[in-house]
Amino acid sequence: MIRFSPAAIIGIVALLLLPFAVRFFFAASEKYYLHLLIQILLWSFIYTGWSLMGRFGLTSLGHGAFTGIGAYTTVLLWNFAGLTPWLGIPVGVVLSVIVALLVGYPCFRLRITGHYFALMTLALTEFVRLCIVGLRDYTGGSLGTQPRRYGDGVSLYAMQFEPDRVLSYYVALALWAFGIWMWLKVDRSMDRYALDAANQDEDAAASVGIDVTREKLKITGLSAAMCALGGAIYGQYQMYIGPDTIAGLGVSLNIVFAVIAGGLWVPLGPTVGAVFTQLLSETLRVGMQGSATLRDWLGSAALALDTAVYGLLLVLFIIYMPKGILGTLMEWRGRRKRIADTAAVARTG
Amino acid sequence: MDCHLDIFFLEAVLNGLLLAGLLALLALGLNLVFGVIDVVWICYAELVMVGMYGIHYAHKGGAPFLLAALLGILLVALAGALLHVLVIRPVLDSAPINQLLVTGGVLFFLQAAATMAFGIEFRNIGIRLGSVNLMDMSFAWSRLLTFAVALGGMLALWLFLTRTYMGTAIRAIAQDRQIMPLMGVDQRKVYLVTSAIGGGLAGLAAALMVLQYDIYPQIGLQFGPLIFMICVLGGLGNMIGGFVAAFIIAQFIAVGGSCFATEWGYAIAFLFFMVAIFIRPQGLFAAKS
């Protein structure tokens, strides 16, 4: 059982009340701000799913494949077989876990790590994206597709909740909370120690009786399942899925980078990464629309400015701040606390 | 599917062969950099894109194509050296995966910067070399030229690596990073020269690609994954292996693409790659253990 600290309880209450605060303060543009929050929460969940394995040195560029499989399986089963997403999502999740294990097993048995693992999973992402584009009769090819609307838009049976933003917010919040809970659960499990050991020295870990392949497969399966679930829910919320928005190399790289920017080794790191990247691109976009000079200067190309700044920041982050925003902040706080503790001991002693 | 052993099949095979020359050249630069510096430039295809834009605009500005191509090669060589000094050098001692990811940031940056500077339109340099007809098959001169120049470029690199002092130093560093600095080889200089050559090879590939393909900011995503796959399949850092792997992959793309649809050619190539790596994880032609 996880016990909540007072700060955590305040945080949870604040998150639960957030839609009402938005309604109160930004009544005019409530929909926009809620949309922003929902995006952040949904991506946070996907990022958290990736960080489960990323933190153990398993840098996968294949998670764009898992979000894609989750989203496309769900939508295609709904559109062509009439299967409710309540069953479609589990099918998508199981499918992407199977793919993850199929690719993961040989990788881990043969000890494909580091560069090779990253490039191997990159090939998986590319393969899945090409399959999605290739099956264009069903998937709409590179233009993407939409889940068929059911009734007036909000439906439990079709799992469609997009028109009601407050409801969507709570769906996203529940998903996000589930992701954090999962992270903490992994963090407190024996598997975490096994994987940490395997990350540092596979031979040594194996020699003390850790089944390295099995442990890695477990975390990979879990991570793929979470990303598939996140991708599927994201598709249900956006009511649109495209090979570049929910699958493919761009998504994979975004996942990895947001987590690194936020902090890979702390539970809320991926969330901070999502907040940071979403706010960055929104601020730049809105700032751009507001400024006539910038718009005249850059024209429609201004749309790419956020990605340019983003890319530059990532380079700087990896060079100067490899622990990410939250990781670095917590390190500072830890250091100051240690100094304060030492001072206190010195005074009393 | 309509796949028969007819003249069109032969045409696909031969076109695959010509594509292989280009892919081998692209893989060569990446392999050189990996073999020597032990860093994967995930933004390699974006450097090619920069070179293509450079050549395009130099040609549009009035330079004859050969001069424009030369300028493009120099531009990308400079970009490679800058990439090394500004981005790779600060992370040389951190985890290998950080080195790969940091160039991923450069990938985003270059793509977005190109979109801002040049827009998302497809641009064509507007040089038509025509094609040659042989029996019922037709081959574009640009592809034949690409193949020949790619082979020439590889030969030149081989001569450089085996016949010059600098080339020997580069090969020595690739074999043992710890000992060679003690033997009086300036590691920093070797890394810098290697990065510039790696960039120059990307520039050469760019000069050949502007003759065949339209230029747009996302062209790197079309070639990037393919190049990595070829390098890994041939054994990262193994230049001969990369050469052979380029021919295998190009056949999958060309023949698969002509029998089914273009995407399926690529998809089959990626599937083959994954299966091949499971059978031989060090790459098909790993010389070193």
XYZ file of C-alpha atoms in Angstrom:
638
model
C 0.000 0.000 0.000
C 1.318 3.379 -0.976
C 1.032 6.011 1.733
C 0.509 9.587 0.618
C 2.533 12.462 1.986
C 0.646 15.720 2.780
C 2.172 17.362 -0.302
C 0.935 14.506 -2.491
C -2.588 14.780 -1.063
C -2.678 18.508 -1.788
C -1.417 17.790 -5.296
C -4.103 15.165 -5.925
C -6.894 17.414 -4.688
C -5.562 20.267 -6.824
C -5.519 18.038 -9.919
C -9.079 16.859 -9.215
C -10.317 20.449 -8.885
C -8.308 21.779 -11.816
C -11.139 21.740 -14.424
C -13.245 23.927 -12.137
C -10.363 26.320 -11.610
C -9.944 26.520 -15.379
C -13.667 27.191 -15.771
C -13.488 29.913 -13.155
C -10.387 31.732 -14.392
C -10.497 31.150 -18.138
C -14.206 30.826 -18.799
C -13.814 32.177 -22.342
C -11.211 29.704 -23.519
C -11.985 26.813 -21.212
C -11.937 24.254 -24.009
C -8.472 25.234 -25.140
C -6.890 25.052 -21.695
C -8.565 21.752 -20.917
C -7.330 20.406 -24.238
C -3.819 21.423 -23.290
C -4.095 19.682 -19.929
C -5.530 16.534 -21.479
C -2.717 16.404 -24.027
C -0.148 16.771 -21.275
C -1.706 14.015 -19.179
C -2.094 11.566 -22.050
C 1.454 12.047 -23.273
C 2.734 11.914 -19.688
C 1.226 8.466 -19.404
C 2.930 7.306 -22.604
C 6.232 8.851 -21.526
C 5.973 7.202 -18.123
C 5.398 3.881 -19.861
C 8.568 4.349 -21.888
C 10.612 5.448 -18.874
C 9.824 2.156 -17.113
C 12.330 0.462 -19.381
C 14.333 3.502 -20.402
C 15.610 3.976 -16.867
C 17.281 0.582 -16.968
C 19.402 1.443 -19.964
C 16.974 -0.138 -22.430
C 16.759 2.857 -24.748
C 14.030 1.829 -27.127
C 13.183 3.821 -30.222
C 10.400 1.321 -30.859
C 7.654 2.781 -28.707
C 6.214 4.693 -31.629
C 5.364 1.220 -32.936
C 3.528 0.247 -29.755
C 1.436 3.417 -29.528
C 0.641 2.937 -33.221
C -0.390 -0.692 -32.817
C -2.620 0.173 -29.850
C -4.326 3.071 -31.597
C -4.762 1.439 -35.005
C -5.939 -1.936 -33.702
C -8.608 -0.262 -31.602
C -9.871 2.022 -34.352
C -9.758 -0.588 -37.121
C -11.627 -3.152 -35.026
C -14.269 -0.531 -34.260
C -14.605 0.731 -37.836
C -14.540 -2.581 -39.670
C -15.683 -5.203 -37.174
C -17.879 -3.016 -34.973
C -15.981 -4.251 -31.926
C -16.289 -1.895 -28.976
C -13.005 -0.327 -27.831
C -13.618 -1.974 -24.455
C -12.554 -5.164 -26.242
C -10.530 -3.516 -29.011
C -8.075 -1.865 -26.637
C -7.203 -5.121 -24.837
C -6.656 -6.740 -28.242
C -4.349 -3.876 -29.249
C -2.468 -4.059 -25.970
C -2.015 -7.827 -26.224
C -0.891 -7.474 -29.835
C 1.761 -4.923 -29.018
C 2.966 -6.963 -26.045
C 3.355 -9.925 -28.398
C 5.333 -7.782 -30.849
C 7.462 -6.423 -28.004
C 8.251 -9.919 -26.753
C 8.968 -11.215 -30.254
C 11.502 -8.465 -30.832
C 12.703 -8.334 -27.240
C 13.426 -12.020 -26.705
C 16.151 -12.385 -29.356
C 17.533 -8.959 -28.486
C 17.941 -9.860 -24.824
C 19.136 -13.408 -25.428
C 21.774 -12.184 -27.859
C 22.594 -9.231 -25.634
C 21.825 -6.619 -28.206
C 22.229 -3.449 -26.145
C 23.133 0.230 -26.504
C 23.367 1.454 -30.079
C 22.320 -1.846 -31.544
C 19.190 -2.078 -29.408
C 18.223 1.497 -30.271
C 18.691 0.922 -34.001
C 16.975 -2.464 -33.856
C 13.879 -0.979 -32.242
C 14.071 1.904 -34.707
C 13.705 -0.683 -37.477
C 10.607 -2.042 -35.720
C 9.064 1.435 -35.634
C 9.762 1.939 -39.301
C 8.346 -1.492 -40.145
C 5.090 -0.826 -38.313
C 4.755 2.619 -39.895
C 5.307 1.161 -43.361
C 2.707 -1.522 -42.683
C 0.213 1.147 -41.602
C 0.868 3.169 -44.760
C 0.843 0.026 -46.905
C -2.575 -1.120 -45.638
C -4.070 2.107 -46.907
C -7.405 0.547 -47.859
C -8.113 0.147 -44.155
C -5.870 2.669 -42.446
C -6.184 5.603 -44.828
C -2.454 5.440 -45.549
C -0.405 8.461 -44.661
C -3.537 10.625 -44.361
C -4.659 8.730 -41.281
C -8.177 7.735 -40.325
C -10.929 8.437 -37.818
C -12.933 6.212 -35.524
C -16.539 6.098 -36.722
C -18.667 8.378 -34.562
C -21.341 6.720 -32.485
C -24.496 8.654 -31.727
C -24.039 12.279 -30.732
C -20.409 11.840 -29.734
C -20.333 10.880 -26.070
C -20.804 7.186 -25.605
C -19.715 4.658 -23.052
C -20.150 1.752 -25.445
C -17.963 3.330 -28.149
C -15.637 4.851 -25.538
C -16.015 8.236 -27.163
C -15.720 11.155 -24.790
C -14.051 13.871 -26.801
C -16.930 16.439 -26.958
C -17.083 16.564 -23.156
C -13.752 18.069 -22.198
C -14.223 17.791 -18.439
C -14.985 14.093 -18.753
C -11.965 13.696 -21.046
C -9.848 15.410 -18.443
C -10.833 12.906 -15.783
C -10.236 9.989 -18.139
C -6.761 11.326 -18.881
C -6.106 12.043 -15.206
C -7.085 8.500 -14.204
C -4.794 7.094 -16.872
C -1.951 9.305 -15.753
C -2.426 8.333 -12.104
C -2.360 4.688 -13.149
C 0.959 5.334 -14.916
C 2.530 6.938 -11.853
C 1.227 4.141 -9.643
C 2.801 1.609 -12.018
C 6.102 3.477 -11.932
C 6.142 3.460 -8.138
C 5.166 -0.203 -8.050
C 8.065 -1.111 -10.331
C 10.355 1.141 -8.330
C 9.560 -0.760 -5.135
C 9.726 -4.234 -6.615
C 12.551 -6.758 -6.570
C 12.609 -6.605 -10.368
C 13.898 -3.078 -10.152
C 17.018 -4.200 -8.269
C 17.508 -7.071 -10.678
C 17.247 -4.752 -13.665
C 19.529 -2.156 -12.114
C 22.104 -4.870 -11.557
C 21.686 -6.182 -15.099
C 22.083 -2.676 -16.455
C 25.385 -2.246 -14.703
C 26.880 -5.658 -15.349
C 24.931 -8.388 -17.068
C 27.395 -11.162 -16.283
C 27.598 -10.291 -12.618
C 23.805 -10.073 -12.409
C 23.379 -13.441 -14.103
C 25.987 -15.013 -11.821
C 23.978 -14.189 -8.691
C 20.957 -15.944 -10.131
C 19.079 -13.172 -11.903
C 17.330 -14.368 -15.035
C 18.335 -11.278 -17.026
C 16.380 -12.091 -20.190
C 13.206 -12.815 -18.212
C 13.464 -9.618 -16.192
C 14.049 -7.507 -19.275
C 11.149 -9.170 -21.087
C 8.830 -8.464 -18.162
C 9.614 -4.763 -18.115
C 9.513 -4.512 -21.914
C 6.101 -6.163 -22.052
C 4.745 -3.858 -19.356
C 6.193 -0.795 -21.025
C 4.811 -1.757 -24.448
C 1.393 -2.464 -22.937
C 1.245 0.960 -21.323
C 2.267 2.719 -24.515
C -0.309 0.763 -26.520
C -3.012 1.697 -24.000
C -1.893 5.317 -24.080
C -1.893 5.349 -27.884
C -5.380 3.842 -28.031
C -6.867 6.338 -25.559
C -5.100 9.161 -27.361
C -6.772 8.049 -30.595
C -10.171 7.923 -28.868
C -9.683 11.444 -27.566
C -8.291 13.012 -30.744
C -10.834 11.116 -32.879
C -8.084 10.945 -35.478
C -5.047 8.752 -35.892
C -2.281 9.219 -38.435
C 0.957 7.349 -39.022
C 2.960 10.442 -38.067
C 0.915 11.613 -35.086
C 0.694 8.344 -33.156
C 3.228 6.015 -34.829
C 6.611 6.297 -36.436
C 10.070 7.543 -35.683
C 8.969 11.090 -34.823
C 6.784 9.785 -31.999
C 9.546 7.484 -30.757
C 12.071 10.298 -30.634
C 9.584 12.655 -28.985
C 8.961 10.106 -26.262
C 12.654 9.609 -25.561
C 13.478 13.298 -25.602
C 10.611 14.477 -23.454
C 11.549 11.936 -20.808
C 15.195 12.969 -20.896
C 14.235 16.639 -20.693
C 11.997 15.968 -17.698
C 14.172 13.482 -15.887
C 14.542 9.784 -16.475
C 15.105 8.560 -12.944
C 12.353 10.324 -10.992
C 8.663 9.320 -10.942
C 7.314 12.665 -12.122
C 10.162 13.244 -14.601
C 8.204 12.122 -17.686
C 5.274 14.293 -16.575
C 7.523 17.325 -16.212
C 8.902 16.494 -19.663
C 5.392 16.464 -21.114
C 4.496 19.761 -19.429
C 7.731 21.294 -20.649
C 7.458 20.184 -24.275
C 3.740 20.969 -24.614
C 4.079 24.382 -23.005
C 7.149 25.152 -25.088
C 5.434 24.417 -28.373
C 2.169 26.122 -27.331
C 3.949 29.244 -26.064
C 5.961 29.538 -29.246
C 2.892 28.926 -31.380
C 0.711 31.438 -29.558
C 3.547 33.950 -29.301
C 4.062 33.605 -33.015
C 0.415 34.254 -33.818
C 0.410 37.268 -31.542
C 3.456 38.887 -33.087
C 2.946 40.392 -36.500
C 6.641 41.016 -37.123
C 7.598 37.402 -36.505
C 4.743 36.230 -38.706
C 5.778 38.508 -41.557
C 9.367 37.475 -41.194
C 8.848 33.727 -41.089
C 5.464 33.266 -42.747
C 3.958 29.788 -42.537
C 7.429 28.402 -41.809
C 7.019 29.738 -38.268
C 5.227 26.472 -37.514
C 8.635 24.812 -37.407
C 10.132 27.256 -34.923
C 9.057 25.263 -31.887
C 10.724 22.119 -33.243
C 13.922 24.049 -33.953
C 14.040 25.454 -30.414
C 13.092 22.042 -29.074
C 15.916 20.319 -30.944
C 18.421 22.889 -29.760
C 17.269 22.587 -26.164
C 17.555 18.820 -26.304
C 21.155 19.037 -27.399
C 21.849 21.411 -24.522
C 19.969 19.205 -22.068
C 21.877 16.081 -22.949
C 25.213 17.887 -22.797
C 24.698 20.000 -19.665
C 21.777 18.477 -17.812
C 21.587 14.731 -18.504
C 19.432 14.192 -15.410
C 16.671 16.396 -16.810
C 14.784 19.294 -15.259
C 13.229 17.521 -12.313
C 16.227 15.278 -11.706
C 18.563 18.262 -11.515
C 16.208 20.231 -9.263
C 15.889 17.305 -6.883
C 19.643 16.869 -6.851
C 20.095 20.519 -5.859
C 17.508 20.200 -3.151
C 19.110 16.986 -1.919
C 22.499 18.675 -1.758
C 21.179 21.683 0.120
C 19.312 19.436 2.517
C 22.465 17.404 3.147
C 24.430 20.568 3.850
C 21.698 21.756 6.224
C 21.660 18.362 7.969
C 25.415 18.381 8.360
C 25.256 21.894 9.784
C 22.567 20.824 12.234
C 24.611 17.830 13.342
C 27.652 20.066 13.754
C 25.671 22.470 15.925
C 24.141 19.862 18.214
C 27.211 17.618 18.252
C 0.743 -9.385 -56.978
C 2.233 -9.647 -60.423
C 5.705 -10.975 -60.284
C 7.106 -12.807 -63.258
C 10.621 -13.500 -64.306
C 10.376 -11.178 -67.283
C 12.245 -8.174 -68.546
C 10.608 -5.870 -65.997
C 11.817 -8.073 -63.212
C 15.333 -7.790 -64.607
C 14.880 -4.033 -64.832
C 13.905 -3.934 -61.165
C 16.941 -6.008 -60.219
C 19.290 -3.762 -62.177
C 17.715 -0.610 -60.783
C 18.145 -2.129 -57.348
C 21.823 -2.530 -58.149
C 22.073 1.139 -59.054
C 20.236 2.144 -55.862
C 22.674 0.001 -53.918
C 25.570 2.189 -55.047
C 23.956 5.258 -53.514
C 22.972 3.462 -50.314
C 26.477 2.052 -49.974
C 27.931 5.537 -50.274
C 25.496 6.847 -47.668
C 26.328 3.987 -45.304
C 30.048 4.482 -45.832
C 30.245 7.898 -44.171
C 28.201 6.777 -41.181
C 30.298 3.634 -40.834
C 33.523 5.599 -40.982
C 32.380 7.910 -38.195
C 31.122 5.039 -36.088
C 34.195 2.913 -36.644
C 36.573 5.692 -35.614
C 34.707 7.835 -33.073
C 32.248 5.183 -31.857
C 29.311 7.557 -32.205
C 26.159 7.049 -34.289
C 25.172 10.237 -36.079
C 21.437 9.738 -36.131
C 21.176 13.055 -37.997
C 23.355 11.780 -40.859
C 20.566 11.874 -43.447
C 19.780 15.428 -42.335
C 23.341 16.440 -43.161
C 22.686 15.062 -46.639
C 19.533 17.181 -46.754
C 21.552 20.294 -45.845
C 23.971 19.474 -48.643
C 21.134 19.044 -51.129
C 19.717 22.461 -50.281
C 23.186 23.984 -50.473
C 23.790 22.577 -53.941
C 20.306 23.518 -55.079
C 20.727 27.143 -54.087
C 24.311 27.406 -55.339
C 23.131 26.117 -58.702
C 20.173 28.470 -58.709
C 22.534 31.316 -57.837
C 24.379 30.741 -61.069
C 27.141 28.298 -60.214
C 27.628 25.490 -62.743
C 26.568 22.137 -61.343
C 30.062 20.797 -60.723
C 31.076 23.891 -58.769
C 27.795 23.792 -56.843
C 28.412 20.151 -56.006
C 31.914 20.931 -54.792
C 30.584 23.763 -52.630
C 27.950 21.415 -51.269
C 30.550 18.809 -50.354
C 32.638 21.449 -48.573
C 29.564 22.772 -46.799
C 28.602 19.372 -45.402
C 32.210 18.562 -44.519
C 32.239 21.764 -42.494
C 28.896 20.822 -40.962
C 30.335 17.436 -39.970
C 33.344 19.066 -38.315
C 31.095 21.562 -36.516
C 28.798 18.775 -35.364
C 31.782 17.046 -33.860
C 33.226 20.099 -32.125
C 29.972 21.571 -30.826
C 27.888 18.507 -30.064
C 29.876 15.293 -29.962
C 33.053 16.440 -28.209
C 31.241 17.535 -24.996
C 29.562 14.114 -24.663
C 32.445 11.874 -25.727
C 32.839 10.532 -22.204
C 29.172 10.065 -21.313
C 26.978 7.008 -21.927
C 27.026 5.840 -25.564
C 23.276 6.184 -25.825
C 23.507 9.874 -24.929
C 25.777 10.371 -27.908
C 23.171 8.831 -30.161
C 20.369 10.891 -28.637
C 22.238 14.180 -28.753
C 22.516 13.888 -32.518
C 18.780 13.155 -32.500
C 18.312 16.667 -31.131
C 20.376 17.918 -34.057
C 18.069 15.950 -36.371
C 15.022 17.838 -35.079
C 16.861 21.117 -35.263
C 18.119 20.699 -38.832
C 14.745 19.529 -40.075
C 12.905 22.423 -38.469
C 15.544 24.948 -39.499
C 15.277 23.743 -43.096
C 11.499 24.040 -42.959
C 11.828 27.605 -41.695
C 14.465 28.606 -44.203
C 13.208 26.847 -47.303
C 9.547 26.015 -46.670
C 7.928 22.633 -47.100
C 7.690 22.721 -50.901
C 9.354 20.032 -52.956
C 12.211 21.551 -54.919
C 13.926 20.172 -57.953
C 17.248 21.299 -59.302
C 15.914 20.980 -62.826
C 18.766 19.093 -64.456
C 17.550 16.284 -66.694
C 20.132 13.827 -67.861
C 17.688 11.652 -69.770
C 17.842 7.903 -69.783
C 19.378 5.076 -71.723
C 17.296 2.311 -73.261
C 18.503 -1.219 -73.373
C 16.163 -3.784 -74.887
C 12.838 -2.931 -73.211
C 14.456 -1.575 -70.097
C 15.241 2.023 -69.342
C 17.790 3.377 -66.905
C 18.153 7.002 -65.908
C 21.601 8.422 -66.594
C 21.471 10.092 -63.195
C 21.294 6.652 -61.579
C 24.142 5.264 -63.649
C 26.231 8.329 -62.835
C 25.388 7.962 -59.148
C 26.517 4.367 -59.192
C 29.817 5.189 -60.893
C 30.618 8.181 -58.676
C 29.656 6.269 -55.541
C 32.083 3.500 -56.452
C 34.748 6.106 -57.263
C 34.180 7.828 -53.929
C 34.544 4.575 -52.050
C 37.740 3.766 -53.911
C 39.129 7.208 -53.124
C 38.348 6.744 -49.433
C 40.017 3.351 -49.435
C 43.146 4.798 -51.038
C 43.158 7.623 -48.520
C 42.826 5.254 -45.584
C 45.539 2.901 -46.766
C 48.056 5.160 -48.531
C 48.335 8.303 -46.406
C 49.678 8.998 -42.932
C 46.396 10.503 -41.772
C 44.460 7.539 -43.147
C 46.721 5.117 -41.311
C 46.275 7.123 -38.109
C 42.508 6.954 -38.547
C 42.590 3.182 -38.950
C 44.899 2.863 -35.972
C 42.593 4.898 -33.726
C 39.678 2.775 -34.841
C 41.570 -0.311 -33.665
C 42.711 0.988 -30.307
C 41.562 4.239 -28.825
C 43.726 3.983 -25.704
C 47.107 3.103 -27.129
C 47.277 5.309 -30.188
C 47.339 8.655 -28.356
C 50.362 7.299 -26.460
C 52.009 6.559 -29.792
C 51.889 10.207 -30.704
C 48.678 10.272 -32.721
C 46.666 13.391 -32.005
C 43.275 11.897 -31.221
C 41.404 15.191 -31.357
C 42.751 15.934 -34.807
C 41.964 12.452 -36.073
C 38.389 12.728 -34.808
C 37.988 16.118 -36.415
C 39.350 14.957 -39.778
C 37.184 11.847 -39.662
C 34.078 13.928 -38.957
C 34.908 16.225 -41.843
C 35.407 13.256 -44.185
C 32.183 11.681 -42.952
C 30.441 14.969 -43.688
C 32.150 15.218 -47.072
C 30.841 11.771 -48.003
C 27.344 12.906 -47.028
C 27.915 15.939 -49.257
C 28.958 13.716 -52.146
C 25.830 11.631 -51.673
C 23.815 14.880 -51.620
C 25.355 15.982 -54.910
C 24.251 12.710 -56.501
C 20.829 12.719 -54.903
C 19.833 16.184 -56.144
C 19.955 14.716 -59.645
C 17.472 11.999 -58.755
C 15.188 13.224 -55.999
C 13.118 16.258 -55.103
C 14.406 18.131 -52.070
C 12.200 18.710 -49.028
C 12.963 19.125 -45.324
C 11.787 15.634 -44.358
C 13.808 13.765 -46.967
C 16.123 12.606 -44.196
C 13.356 10.491 -42.677
C 13.025 8.656 -45.973
C 16.674 7.627 -46.057
C 17.852 7.802 -42.450
C 16.338 4.584 -41.086
C 17.442 2.762 -44.212
C 21.058 3.846 -43.764
C 21.155 2.770 -40.122
C 19.706 -0.571 -41.044
C 22.369 -1.115 -43.686
C 25.148 -0.154 -41.285
C 23.905 -2.456 -38.542
C 23.296 -5.298 -40.971
C 26.830 -4.994 -42.268
C 28.198 -4.699 -38.748
C 28.452 -1.152 -37.401
C 31.831 0.279 -38.338
C 32.526 -2.410 -40.914
C 32.778 -0.627 -44.245
C 32.956 -3.695 -46.484
C 30.015 -5.211 -44.628
C 28.015 -2.042 -45.144
C 28.792 -2.202 -48.840
C 27.446 -5.747 -49.189
C 24.444 -5.019 -46.970
C 23.524 -2.065 -49.191
C 23.237 -4.408 -52.151
C 21.049 -6.871 -50.262
C 18.709 -4.205 -48.896
C 18.473 -2.409 -52.236
C 17.338 -5.630 -53.907
C 14.564 -6.086 -51.353
C 13.401 -2.551 -51.948
C 13.596 -2.644 -55.725
C 12.190 -6.124 -56.326
C 9.693 -5.954 -53.458
C 8.628 -2.532 -54.650
C 8.089 -3.709 -58.204
C 6.175 -6.853 -57.179
C 3.952 -5.259 -54.535
C 3.845 -1.577 -53.669
C 6.728 0.708 -52.748
C 6.033 0.628 -48.983
C 5.962 -3.140 -48.983
C 9.403 -3.266 -50.543
C 10.676 -1.204 -47.626
C 8.631 -3.135 -45.086
C 10.044 -6.448 -46.316
C 13.547 -5.003 -46.138
C 13.026 -3.992 -42.504
C 11.543 -7.369 -41.644
C 14.478 -9.125 -43.283
C 16.806 -6.888 -41.311
C 15.259 -7.796 -37.970
C 15.304 -11.516 -38.727
C 18.895 -11.315 -39.975
C 20.035 -9.570 -36.810
C 18.448 -12.275 -34.695
C 20.410 -14.868 -36.606
C 23.690 -12.940 -36.588
C 23.559 -10.194 -33.959
C 26.979 -8.777 -34.830
C 25.805 -8.085 -38.356
C 26.152 -10.359 -41.337
C 29.806 -9.645 -41.925
C 31.266 -8.894 -38.539
C 35.010 -9.223 -38.810
C 35.857 -8.187 -35.269
C 34.275 -9.966 -32.340
